[in-house]
Structure formats: structure tokens, C-alpha cells
Amino acid sequence: MKKISKILWGVAFIVAGVIFALNAFGVTDIELFFDGWWTLFIIIPCLIGLFSDREKIGNIIGLAVGVFLLLCCQNVLDFDMLWKIAAPAIIVIIGVKLIFGAVFGDKATKMLESSKQSGENIKTGCATFSGQTLNFDGERFSGAELTAVFGGVKCDLRNAIIEKDCAINATAIFGGIDIYVPDYVNVKINSNSIFGGVSEKNHRPQNPNAVTVYINATCMFGGVDIK
């Protein structure tokens, strides 16, 4: 995904550079600074995000807002319509996304509840306007609940003992959570994100015989990185 994002950004810069050069030599006369040109700083990143990011909802909302603002600047639509139509539509989309995630992506939460009822040790990490590190070196890991609000949480499982499938609930609100997993486990991610997302930087081939760490990530203006 990161590779696709870099390629798309590279293409965008090349196109912009070629247009500038052709205009400078008088070959073309393409107006780059048209009314509402600044909306491209919203539209282009969101458009690229649709092809490169795991989470699409935030990019769809951003793209819709950017296009709406561009049309308003071009006098195609009225700015007053932004709050009458766009704002309610965004709220509805967010609500549908949260409901969908709660109904169809709740395996990690159910696993954690089952582990708690069995008396297993579920660690909790919470960072509010601060940072926290959870290190499980040599410990048996059964699951964790991580929350970062205007802060950061680091959960290091690289030297943990993971003997069976387990789950992590990760919530990042204007904050970030880094989860380091060992090479021998599979990772399955369910993401419920609004203007945020989940990144799995070191993707490994799935091994059907390996244990699986299920990660349920909720991000609002924040992010969860699996490394």
C-alpha cells in the first residue's frame, strides 16, 4: 500500500511539473490557480488514499467535502448547502460505519470477554496526554486493551509467549498506538476509523498453522501501526 501511495504521489508531481514547464515555454496555457484550486489539497490526498489506504471511509468523506467545496468555488453550488446537505450526510456515514463495525467486526471483543471470563490476564494500556509502553518479554500473552487519547501507547509482543489465538482492542483518538508482533504469528485486522487508519508495515505471508492475533482498531483522527 505504501508503494502504491508513493507511485500515485509521484505521478501527481510529475503531471504538475510538466504543466508548469509547458506553460513556461508557451506551449500550453493551462490555468493552475483557478477559483478553488486550494481544494486540490483535500481532493488529491483523499483520492490517493482510496487506492493506498486500508481504511476508505475517511477518504470518501474528505473527497466528497473537497469536491463540494470546489463546486462552490466554481459557483456551481451554494456554500449554504454545505451545512444543509454535506454535514448531515457525513454524520450518517459515520454512524453507519460504526454500526457496521460493531455488528460484523466484533470477534476481537468477544475473544477478550471470553478470556476475561476464563480468568486470563488481560493487560490494559491507557495513555491520555502522555505515553505508555507495555513490554511482554518472556510473558504469556492472552490479550490486551489499548487506548491512546492525545497520547501514545507502545505494545511490544516480539518476545512474548503466544500459544493460542488472542485479541487486542486498540482505540486511538487524536493519538497513536504501535503494536510490535513476532514474525511467527498471523495478524487479522478489523478497522473502524474516521479520519484515521491502520497501517501494517511489515506484512507477512499467512501461515494457516500459526496462531493469530486479532486486532480490532478504532481510530478517530488517530492511527494504529502494526509492525
PDB file of C-alpha atoms in Angstrom:
ATOM      1  CA  MET A   1       0.000   0.000   0.000  1.00  0.00           C
ATOM      2  CA  LYS A   2       2.809   2.403   0.825  1.00  0.00           C
ATOM      3  CA  LYS A   3       4.390   1.664  -2.554  1.00  0.00           C
ATOM      4  CA  ILE A   4       1.151   2.463  -4.402  1.00  0.00           C
ATOM      5  CA  SER A   5       0.811   5.720  -2.466  1.00  0.00           C
ATOM      6  CA  LYS A   6       4.331   6.810  -3.410  1.00  0.00           C
ATOM      7  CA  ILE A   7       3.736   5.957  -7.080  1.00  0.00           C
ATOM      8  CA  LEU A   8       0.485   7.945  -7.188  1.00  0.00           C
ATOM      9  CA  TRP A   9       2.082  10.950  -5.478  1.00  0.00           C
ATOM     10  CA  GLY A  10       4.990  10.715  -7.899  1.00  0.00           C
ATOM     11  CA  VAL A  11       2.624  10.762 -10.878  1.00  0.00           C
ATOM     12  CA  ALA A  12       0.799  13.797  -9.421  1.00  0.00           C
ATOM     13  CA  PHE A  13       4.058  15.749  -9.004  1.00  0.00           C
ATOM     14  CA  ILE A  14       5.255  14.800 -12.494  1.00  0.00           C
ATOM     15  CA  VAL A  15       1.984  15.987 -14.070  1.00  0.00           C
ATOM     16  CA  ALA A  16       2.157  19.280 -12.143  1.00  0.00           C
ATOM     17  CA  GLY A  17       5.799  19.790 -13.159  1.00  0.00           C
ATOM     18  CA  VAL A  18       5.093  19.078 -16.834  1.00  0.00           C
ATOM     19  CA  ILE A  19       2.199  21.563 -16.856  1.00  0.00           C
ATOM     20  CA  PHE A  20       4.393  24.261 -15.251  1.00  0.00           C
ATOM     21  CA  ALA A  21       7.125  23.629 -17.863  1.00  0.00           C
ATOM     22  CA  LEU A  22       4.748  23.688 -20.832  1.00  0.00           C
ATOM     23  CA  ASN A  23       3.173  26.914 -19.585  1.00  0.00           C
ATOM     24  CA  ALA A  24       6.611  28.483 -19.084  1.00  0.00           C
ATOM     25  CA  PHE A  25       7.606  27.743 -22.701  1.00  0.00           C
ATOM     26  CA  GLY A  26       4.274  28.927 -24.074  1.00  0.00           C
ATOM     27  CA  VAL A  27       3.286  25.515 -25.371  1.00  0.00           C
ATOM     28  CA  THR A  28       0.122  25.453 -23.251  1.00  0.00           C
ATOM     29  CA  ASP A  29      -1.868  27.953 -21.280  1.00  0.00           C
ATOM     30  CA  ILE A  30      -3.386  25.813 -18.531  1.00  0.00           C
ATOM     31  CA  GLU A  31      -4.633  27.859 -15.590  1.00  0.00           C
ATOM     32  CA  LEU A  32      -3.399  26.130 -12.451  1.00  0.00           C
ATOM     33  CA  PHE A  33      -4.601  28.735  -9.961  1.00  0.00           C
ATOM     34  CA  PHE A  34      -8.298  28.650 -10.818  1.00  0.00           C
ATOM     35  CA  ASP A  35     -11.072  29.511  -8.382  1.00  0.00           C
ATOM     36  CA  GLY A  36     -10.938  26.916  -5.639  1.00  0.00           C
ATOM     37  CA  TRP A  37      -7.543  25.480  -6.628  1.00  0.00           C
ATOM     38  CA  TRP A  38      -6.742  25.070  -2.915  1.00  0.00           C
ATOM     39  CA  THR A  39      -9.385  22.325  -2.669  1.00  0.00           C
ATOM     40  CA  LEU A  40      -6.968  20.076  -4.559  1.00  0.00           C
ATOM     41  CA  PHE A  41      -5.005  19.788  -1.295  1.00  0.00           C
ATOM     42  CA  ILE A  42      -8.079  17.985   0.053  1.00  0.00           C
ATOM     43  CA  ILE A  43      -9.170  16.126  -3.071  1.00  0.00           C
ATOM     44  CA  ILE A  44      -5.828  14.676  -4.225  1.00  0.00           C
ATOM     45  CA  PRO A  45      -4.686  13.128  -0.891  1.00  0.00           C
ATOM     46  CA  CYS A  46      -8.141  11.610  -0.329  1.00  0.00           C
ATOM     47  CA  LEU A  47      -8.267  10.268  -3.890  1.00  0.00           C
ATOM     48  CA  ILE A  48      -4.841   8.663  -3.491  1.00  0.00           C
ATOM     49  CA  GLY A  49      -5.926   7.294  -0.103  1.00  0.00           C
ATOM     50  CA  LEU A  50      -8.780   5.392  -1.760  1.00  0.00           C
ATOM     51  CA  PHE A  51      -6.198   3.296  -3.624  1.00  0.00           C
ATOM     52  CA  SER A  52      -3.492   3.066  -0.974  1.00  0.00           C
ATOM     53  CA  ASP A  53      -5.120   3.080   2.478  1.00  0.00           C
ATOM     54  CA  ARG A  54      -6.780   0.168   4.247  1.00  0.00           C
ATOM     55  CA  GLU A  55      -9.490   2.437   5.649  1.00  0.00           C
ATOM     56  CA  LYS A  56     -11.686   4.104   2.990  1.00  0.00           C
ATOM     57  CA  ILE A  57     -14.460   5.908   4.883  1.00  0.00           C
ATOM     58  CA  GLY A  58     -12.401   8.923   5.949  1.00  0.00           C
ATOM     59  CA  ASN A  59     -11.037   9.316   2.420  1.00  0.00           C
ATOM     60  CA  ILE A  60     -14.522   9.089   0.905  1.00  0.00           C
ATOM     61  CA  ILE A  61     -15.795  11.786   3.273  1.00  0.00           C
ATOM     62  CA  GLY A  62     -12.779  14.008   2.588  1.00  0.00           C
ATOM     63  CA  LEU A  63     -13.131  13.544  -1.170  1.00  0.00           C
ATOM     64  CA  ALA A  64     -16.826  14.425  -1.032  1.00  0.00           C
ATOM     65  CA  VAL A  65     -16.120  17.559   1.009  1.00  0.00           C
ATOM     66  CA  GLY A  66     -13.293  18.609  -1.314  1.00  0.00           C
ATOM     67  CA  VAL A  67     -15.395  18.187  -4.459  1.00  0.00           C
ATOM     68  CA  PHE A  68     -18.306  20.020  -2.828  1.00  0.00           C
ATOM     69  CA  LEU A  69     -16.075  22.959  -1.888  1.00  0.00           C
ATOM     70  CA  LEU A  70     -14.608  23.055  -5.407  1.00  0.00           C
ATOM     71  CA  LEU A  71     -18.087  23.216  -6.935  1.00  0.00           C
ATOM     72  CA  CYS A  72     -18.997  26.003  -4.524  1.00  0.00           C
ATOM     73  CA  CYS A  73     -15.904  27.976  -5.537  1.00  0.00           C
ATOM     74  CA  GLN A  74     -16.900  27.498  -9.172  1.00  0.00           C
ATOM     75  CA  ASN A  75     -20.385  28.866  -8.332  1.00  0.00           C
ATOM     76  CA  VAL A  76     -21.970  25.570  -9.337  1.00  0.00           C
ATOM     77  CA  LEU A  77     -23.285  25.034  -5.803  1.00  0.00           C
ATOM     78  CA  ASP A  78     -24.031  27.358  -2.892  1.00  0.00           C
ATOM     79  CA  PHE A  79     -21.859  27.335   0.236  1.00  0.00           C
ATOM     80  CA  ASP A  80     -25.023  27.385   2.359  1.00  0.00           C
ATOM     81  CA  MET A  81     -25.809  23.904   1.062  1.00  0.00           C
ATOM     82  CA  LEU A  82     -22.651  22.563   2.746  1.00  0.00           C
ATOM     83  CA  TRP A  83     -24.274  22.509   6.193  1.00  0.00           C
ATOM     84  CA  LYS A  84     -27.706  21.603   4.868  1.00  0.00           C
ATOM     85  CA  ILE A  85     -26.643  18.561   2.871  1.00  0.00           C
ATOM     86  CA  ALA A  86     -22.985  17.626   3.331  1.00  0.00           C
ATOM     87  CA  ALA A  87     -22.791  17.805   7.126  1.00  0.00           C
ATOM     88  CA  PRO A  88     -25.857  15.558   7.776  1.00  0.00           C
ATOM     89  CA  ALA A  89     -24.633  13.120   5.112  1.00  0.00           C
ATOM     90  CA  ILE A  90     -21.210  12.856   6.784  1.00  0.00           C
ATOM     91  CA  ILE A  91     -22.806  12.239  10.177  1.00  0.00           C
ATOM     92  CA  VAL A  92     -24.988   9.469   8.718  1.00  0.00           C
ATOM     93  CA  ILE A  93     -21.989   7.831   7.009  1.00  0.00           C
ATOM     94  CA  ILE A  94     -20.048   7.852  10.278  1.00  0.00           C
ATOM     95  CA  GLY A  95     -22.998   6.306  12.115  1.00  0.00           C
ATOM     96  CA  VAL A  96     -23.425   3.556   9.516  1.00  0.00           C
ATOM     97  CA  LYS A  97     -19.705   2.798   9.646  1.00  0.00           C
ATOM     98  CA  LEU A  98     -19.703   2.465  13.433  1.00  0.00           C
ATOM     99  CA  ILE A  99     -22.790   0.230  13.423  1.00  0.00           C
ATOM    100  CA  PHE A 100     -21.360  -1.953  10.643  1.00  0.00           C
ATOM    101  CA  GLY A 101     -18.086  -2.325  12.515  1.00  0.00           C
ATOM    102  CA  ALA A 102     -19.851  -3.194  15.771  1.00  0.00           C
ATOM    103  CA  VAL A 103     -22.063  -5.846  14.145  1.00  0.00           C
ATOM    104  CA  PHE A 104     -19.636  -7.521  11.747  1.00  0.00           C
ATOM    105  CA  GLY A 105     -16.207  -6.884  13.244  1.00  0.00           C
ATOM    106  CA  ASP A 106     -16.586  -7.796  16.883  1.00  0.00           C
ATOM    107  CA  LYS A 107     -14.568 -11.024  17.026  1.00  0.00           C
ATOM    108  CA  ALA A 108     -11.701  -9.443  18.966  1.00  0.00           C
ATOM    109  CA  THR A 109     -14.060  -8.034  21.613  1.00  0.00           C
ATOM    110  CA  LYS A 110     -15.788 -11.408  22.032  1.00  0.00           C
ATOM    111  CA  MET A 111     -12.438 -13.155  22.398  1.00  0.00           C
ATOM    112  CA  LEU A 112     -11.340 -10.683  25.065  1.00  0.00           C
ATOM    113  CA  GLU A 113     -14.588 -11.125  27.002  1.00  0.00           C
ATOM    114  CA  SER A 114     -14.183 -14.902  26.840  1.00  0.00           C
ATOM    115  CA  SER A 115     -10.584 -14.639  28.083  1.00  0.00           C
ATOM    116  CA  LYS A 116     -11.668 -12.443  30.999  1.00  0.00           C
ATOM    117  CA  GLN A 117     -14.374 -14.899  32.000  1.00  0.00           C
ATOM    118  CA  SER A 118     -11.780 -17.683  31.928  1.00  0.00           C
ATOM    119  CA  GLY A 119      -9.659 -15.721  34.391  1.00  0.00           C
ATOM    120  CA  GLU A 120      -6.844 -14.997  31.945  1.00  0.00           C
ATOM    121  CA  ASN A 121      -4.673 -11.935  32.424  1.00  0.00           C
ATOM    122  CA  ILE A 122      -5.750  -9.182  30.009  1.00  0.00           C
ATOM    123  CA  LYS A 123      -3.385  -6.234  30.199  1.00  0.00           C
ATOM    124  CA  THR A 124      -4.656  -2.661  29.870  1.00  0.00           C
ATOM    125  CA  GLY A 125      -2.681   0.237  28.446  1.00  0.00           C
ATOM    126  CA  CYS A 126      -4.031   3.772  28.528  1.00  0.00           C
ATOM    127  CA  ALA A 127      -2.243   6.993  27.614  1.00  0.00           C
ATOM    128  CA  THR A 128      -4.014  10.342  27.940  1.00  0.00           C
ATOM    129  CA  PHE A 129      -1.840  13.336  27.085  1.00  0.00           C
ATOM    130  CA  SER A 130       1.100  11.038  27.823  1.00  0.00           C
ATOM    131  CA  GLY A 131       2.905   7.916  26.655  1.00  0.00           C
ATOM    132  CA  GLN A 132       2.968   4.332  27.873  1.00  0.00           C
ATOM    133  CA  THR A 133       4.970   1.240  26.939  1.00  0.00           C
ATOM    134  CA  LEU A 134       3.824  -2.330  27.551  1.00  0.00           C
ATOM    135  CA  ASN A 135       6.596  -4.906  27.231  1.00  0.00           C
ATOM    136  CA  PHE A 136       5.695  -8.599  27.327  1.00  0.00           C
ATOM    137  CA  ASP A 137       9.202 -10.103  27.154  1.00  0.00           C
ATOM    138  CA  GLY A 138       9.016 -13.697  28.408  1.00  0.00           C
ATOM    139  CA  GLU A 139       5.357 -13.321  29.436  1.00  0.00           C
ATOM    140  CA  ARG A 140       2.408 -15.406  28.287  1.00  0.00           C
ATOM    141  CA  PHE A 141       0.166 -13.098  26.278  1.00  0.00           C
ATOM    142  CA  SER A 142      -3.605 -13.622  26.298  1.00  0.00           C
ATOM    143  CA  GLY A 143      -4.827 -10.257  25.053  1.00  0.00           C
ATOM    144  CA  ALA A 144      -4.786  -6.521  25.703  1.00  0.00           C
ATOM    145  CA  GLU A 145      -6.941  -3.407  25.637  1.00  0.00           C
ATOM    146  CA  LEU A 146      -5.087  -0.301  24.466  1.00  0.00           C
ATOM    147  CA  THR A 147      -6.324   3.286  24.487  1.00  0.00           C
ATOM    148  CA  ALA A 148      -4.495   6.426  23.369  1.00  0.00           C
ATOM    149  CA  VAL A 149      -6.174   9.831  23.713  1.00  0.00           C
ATOM    150  CA  PHE A 150      -3.885  12.707  22.741  1.00  0.00           C
ATOM    151  CA  GLY A 151      -1.053  10.350  23.615  1.00  0.00           C
ATOM    152  CA  GLY A 152       0.810   7.252  22.522  1.00  0.00           C
ATOM    153  CA  VAL A 153       0.913   3.577  23.503  1.00  0.00           C
ATOM    154  CA  LYS A 154       3.599   1.074  22.530  1.00  0.00           C
ATOM    155  CA  CYS A 155       2.768  -2.621  22.907  1.00  0.00           C
ATOM    156  CA  ASP A 156       5.761  -4.897  22.307  1.00  0.00           C
ATOM    157  CA  LEU A 157       4.919  -8.575  21.730  1.00  0.00           C
ATOM    158  CA  ARG A 158       8.065  -9.554  19.857  1.00  0.00           C
ATOM    159  CA  ASN A 159       9.407 -11.663  22.735  1.00  0.00           C
ATOM    160  CA  ALA A 160       6.055 -12.594  24.247  1.00  0.00           C
ATOM    161  CA  ILE A 161       4.824 -16.187  24.580  1.00  0.00           C
ATOM    162  CA  ILE A 162       1.750 -16.510  22.351  1.00  0.00           C
ATOM    163  CA  GLU A 163       0.447 -20.071  22.482  1.00  0.00           C
ATOM    164  CA  LYS A 164      -3.081 -19.614  21.106  1.00  0.00           C
ATOM    165  CA  ASP A 165      -5.255 -17.165  19.201  1.00  0.00           C
ATOM    166  CA  CYS A 166      -5.700 -13.903  21.087  1.00  0.00           C
ATOM    167  CA  ALA A 167      -7.089 -10.420  20.586  1.00  0.00           C
ATOM    168  CA  ILE A 168      -6.276  -6.755  21.053  1.00  0.00           C
ATOM    169  CA  ASN A 169      -8.741  -3.885  21.232  1.00  0.00           C
ATOM    170  CA  ALA A 170      -6.957  -0.687  20.190  1.00  0.00           C
ATOM    171  CA  THR A 171      -8.590   2.749  20.359  1.00  0.00           C
ATOM    172  CA  ALA A 172      -6.703   5.820  19.134  1.00  0.00           C
ATOM    173  CA  ILE A 173      -8.366   9.242  19.431  1.00  0.00           C
ATOM    174  CA  PHE A 174      -6.044  12.070  18.385  1.00  0.00           C
ATOM    175  CA  GLY A 175      -3.262   9.690  19.354  1.00  0.00           C
ATOM    176  CA  GLY A 176      -1.223   6.731  18.153  1.00  0.00           C
ATOM    177  CA  ILE A 177      -0.731   3.080  19.063  1.00  0.00           C
ATOM    178  CA  ASP A 178       2.243   0.976  17.928  1.00  0.00           C
ATOM    179  CA  ILE A 179       1.887  -2.804  18.176  1.00  0.00           C
ATOM    180  CA  TYR A 180       5.006  -4.906  17.589  1.00  0.00           C
ATOM    181  CA  VAL A 181       4.204  -8.540  16.793  1.00  0.00           C
ATOM    182  CA  PRO A 182       6.553 -11.527  16.409  1.00  0.00           C
ATOM    183  CA  ASP A 183       7.226 -12.982  12.970  1.00  0.00           C
ATOM    184  CA  TYR A 184       5.617 -16.349  13.676  1.00  0.00           C
ATOM    185  CA  VAL A 185       2.040 -15.110  14.210  1.00  0.00           C
ATOM    186  CA  ASN A 186      -0.700 -14.183  11.777  1.00  0.00           C
ATOM    187  CA  VAL A 187      -2.427 -10.824  12.136  1.00  0.00           C
ATOM    188  CA  LYS A 188      -6.047 -10.134  11.240  1.00  0.00           C
ATOM    189  CA  ILE A 189      -7.268  -6.541  11.455  1.00  0.00           C
ATOM    190  CA  ASN A 190     -10.731  -5.065  11.753  1.00  0.00           C
ATOM    191  CA  SER A 191     -10.692  -1.284  11.417  1.00  0.00           C
ATOM    192  CA  ASN A 192     -13.386   1.222  12.402  1.00  0.00           C
ATOM    193  CA  SER A 193     -11.773   4.520  11.531  1.00  0.00           C
ATOM    194  CA  ILE A 194     -12.913   8.066  10.896  1.00  0.00           C
ATOM    195  CA  PHE A 195     -10.162  10.405   9.634  1.00  0.00           C
ATOM    196  CA  GLY A 196      -7.561   7.931  10.801  1.00  0.00           C
ATOM    197  CA  GLY A 197      -6.397   4.463   9.926  1.00  0.00           C
ATOM    198  CA  VAL A 198      -4.431   1.299  10.498  1.00  0.00           C
ATOM    199  CA  SER A 199      -1.059   0.558   8.952  1.00  0.00           C
ATOM    200  CA  GLU A 200       0.567  -2.871   8.766  1.00  0.00           C
ATOM    201  CA  LYS A 201       4.109  -2.005   7.728  1.00  0.00           C
ATOM    202  CA  ASN A 202       5.660  -5.478   7.725  1.00  0.00           C
ATOM    203  CA  HIS A 203       3.133  -7.717   6.052  1.00  0.00           C
ATOM    204  CA  ARG A 204       3.963 -11.404   6.281  1.00  0.00           C
ATOM    205  CA  PRO A 205       2.553 -14.334   4.310  1.00  0.00           C
ATOM    206  CA  GLN A 206      -0.294 -16.071   6.128  1.00  0.00           C
ATOM    207  CA  ASN A 207       0.581 -19.389   7.741  1.00  0.00           C
ATOM    208  CA  PRO A 208      -2.557 -21.462   8.378  1.00  0.00           C
ATOM    209  CA  ASN A 209      -0.834 -23.381  11.175  1.00  0.00           C
ATOM    210  CA  ALA A 210       0.282 -20.305  13.123  1.00  0.00           C
ATOM    211  CA  VAL A 211      -1.594 -18.632  15.950  1.00  0.00           C
ATOM    212  CA  THR A 212      -3.485 -15.469  15.063  1.00  0.00           C
ATOM    213  CA  VAL A 213      -3.600 -12.094  16.786  1.00  0.00           C
ATOM    214  CA  TYR A 214      -6.944 -10.415  16.080  1.00  0.00           C
ATOM    215  CA  ILE A 215      -6.759  -6.633  16.272  1.00  0.00           C
ATOM    216  CA  ASN A 216      -9.896  -4.521  16.497  1.00  0.00           C
ATOM    217  CA  ALA A 217      -8.822  -0.919  15.842  1.00  0.00           C
ATOM    218  CA  THR A 218     -10.958   2.180  16.310  1.00  0.00           C
ATOM    219  CA  CYS A 219      -9.296   5.376  15.113  1.00  0.00           C
ATOM    220  CA  MET A 220     -10.651   8.910  15.177  1.00  0.00           C
ATOM    221  CA  PHE A 221      -8.060  11.424  13.997  1.00  0.00           C
ATOM    222  CA  GLY A 222      -5.507   8.873  15.152  1.00  0.00           C
ATOM    223  CA  GLY A 223      -3.705   5.778  13.972  1.00  0.00           C
ATOM    224  CA  VAL A 224      -2.693   2.222  14.848  1.00  0.00           C
ATOM    225  CA  ASP A 225       0.552   0.809  13.415  1.00  0.00           C
ATOM    226  CA  ILE A 226       1.257  -2.927  13.399  1.00  0.00           C
ATOM    227  CA  LYS A 227       4.969  -3.536  12.992  1.00  0.00           C
TER     228      LYS A 227
END
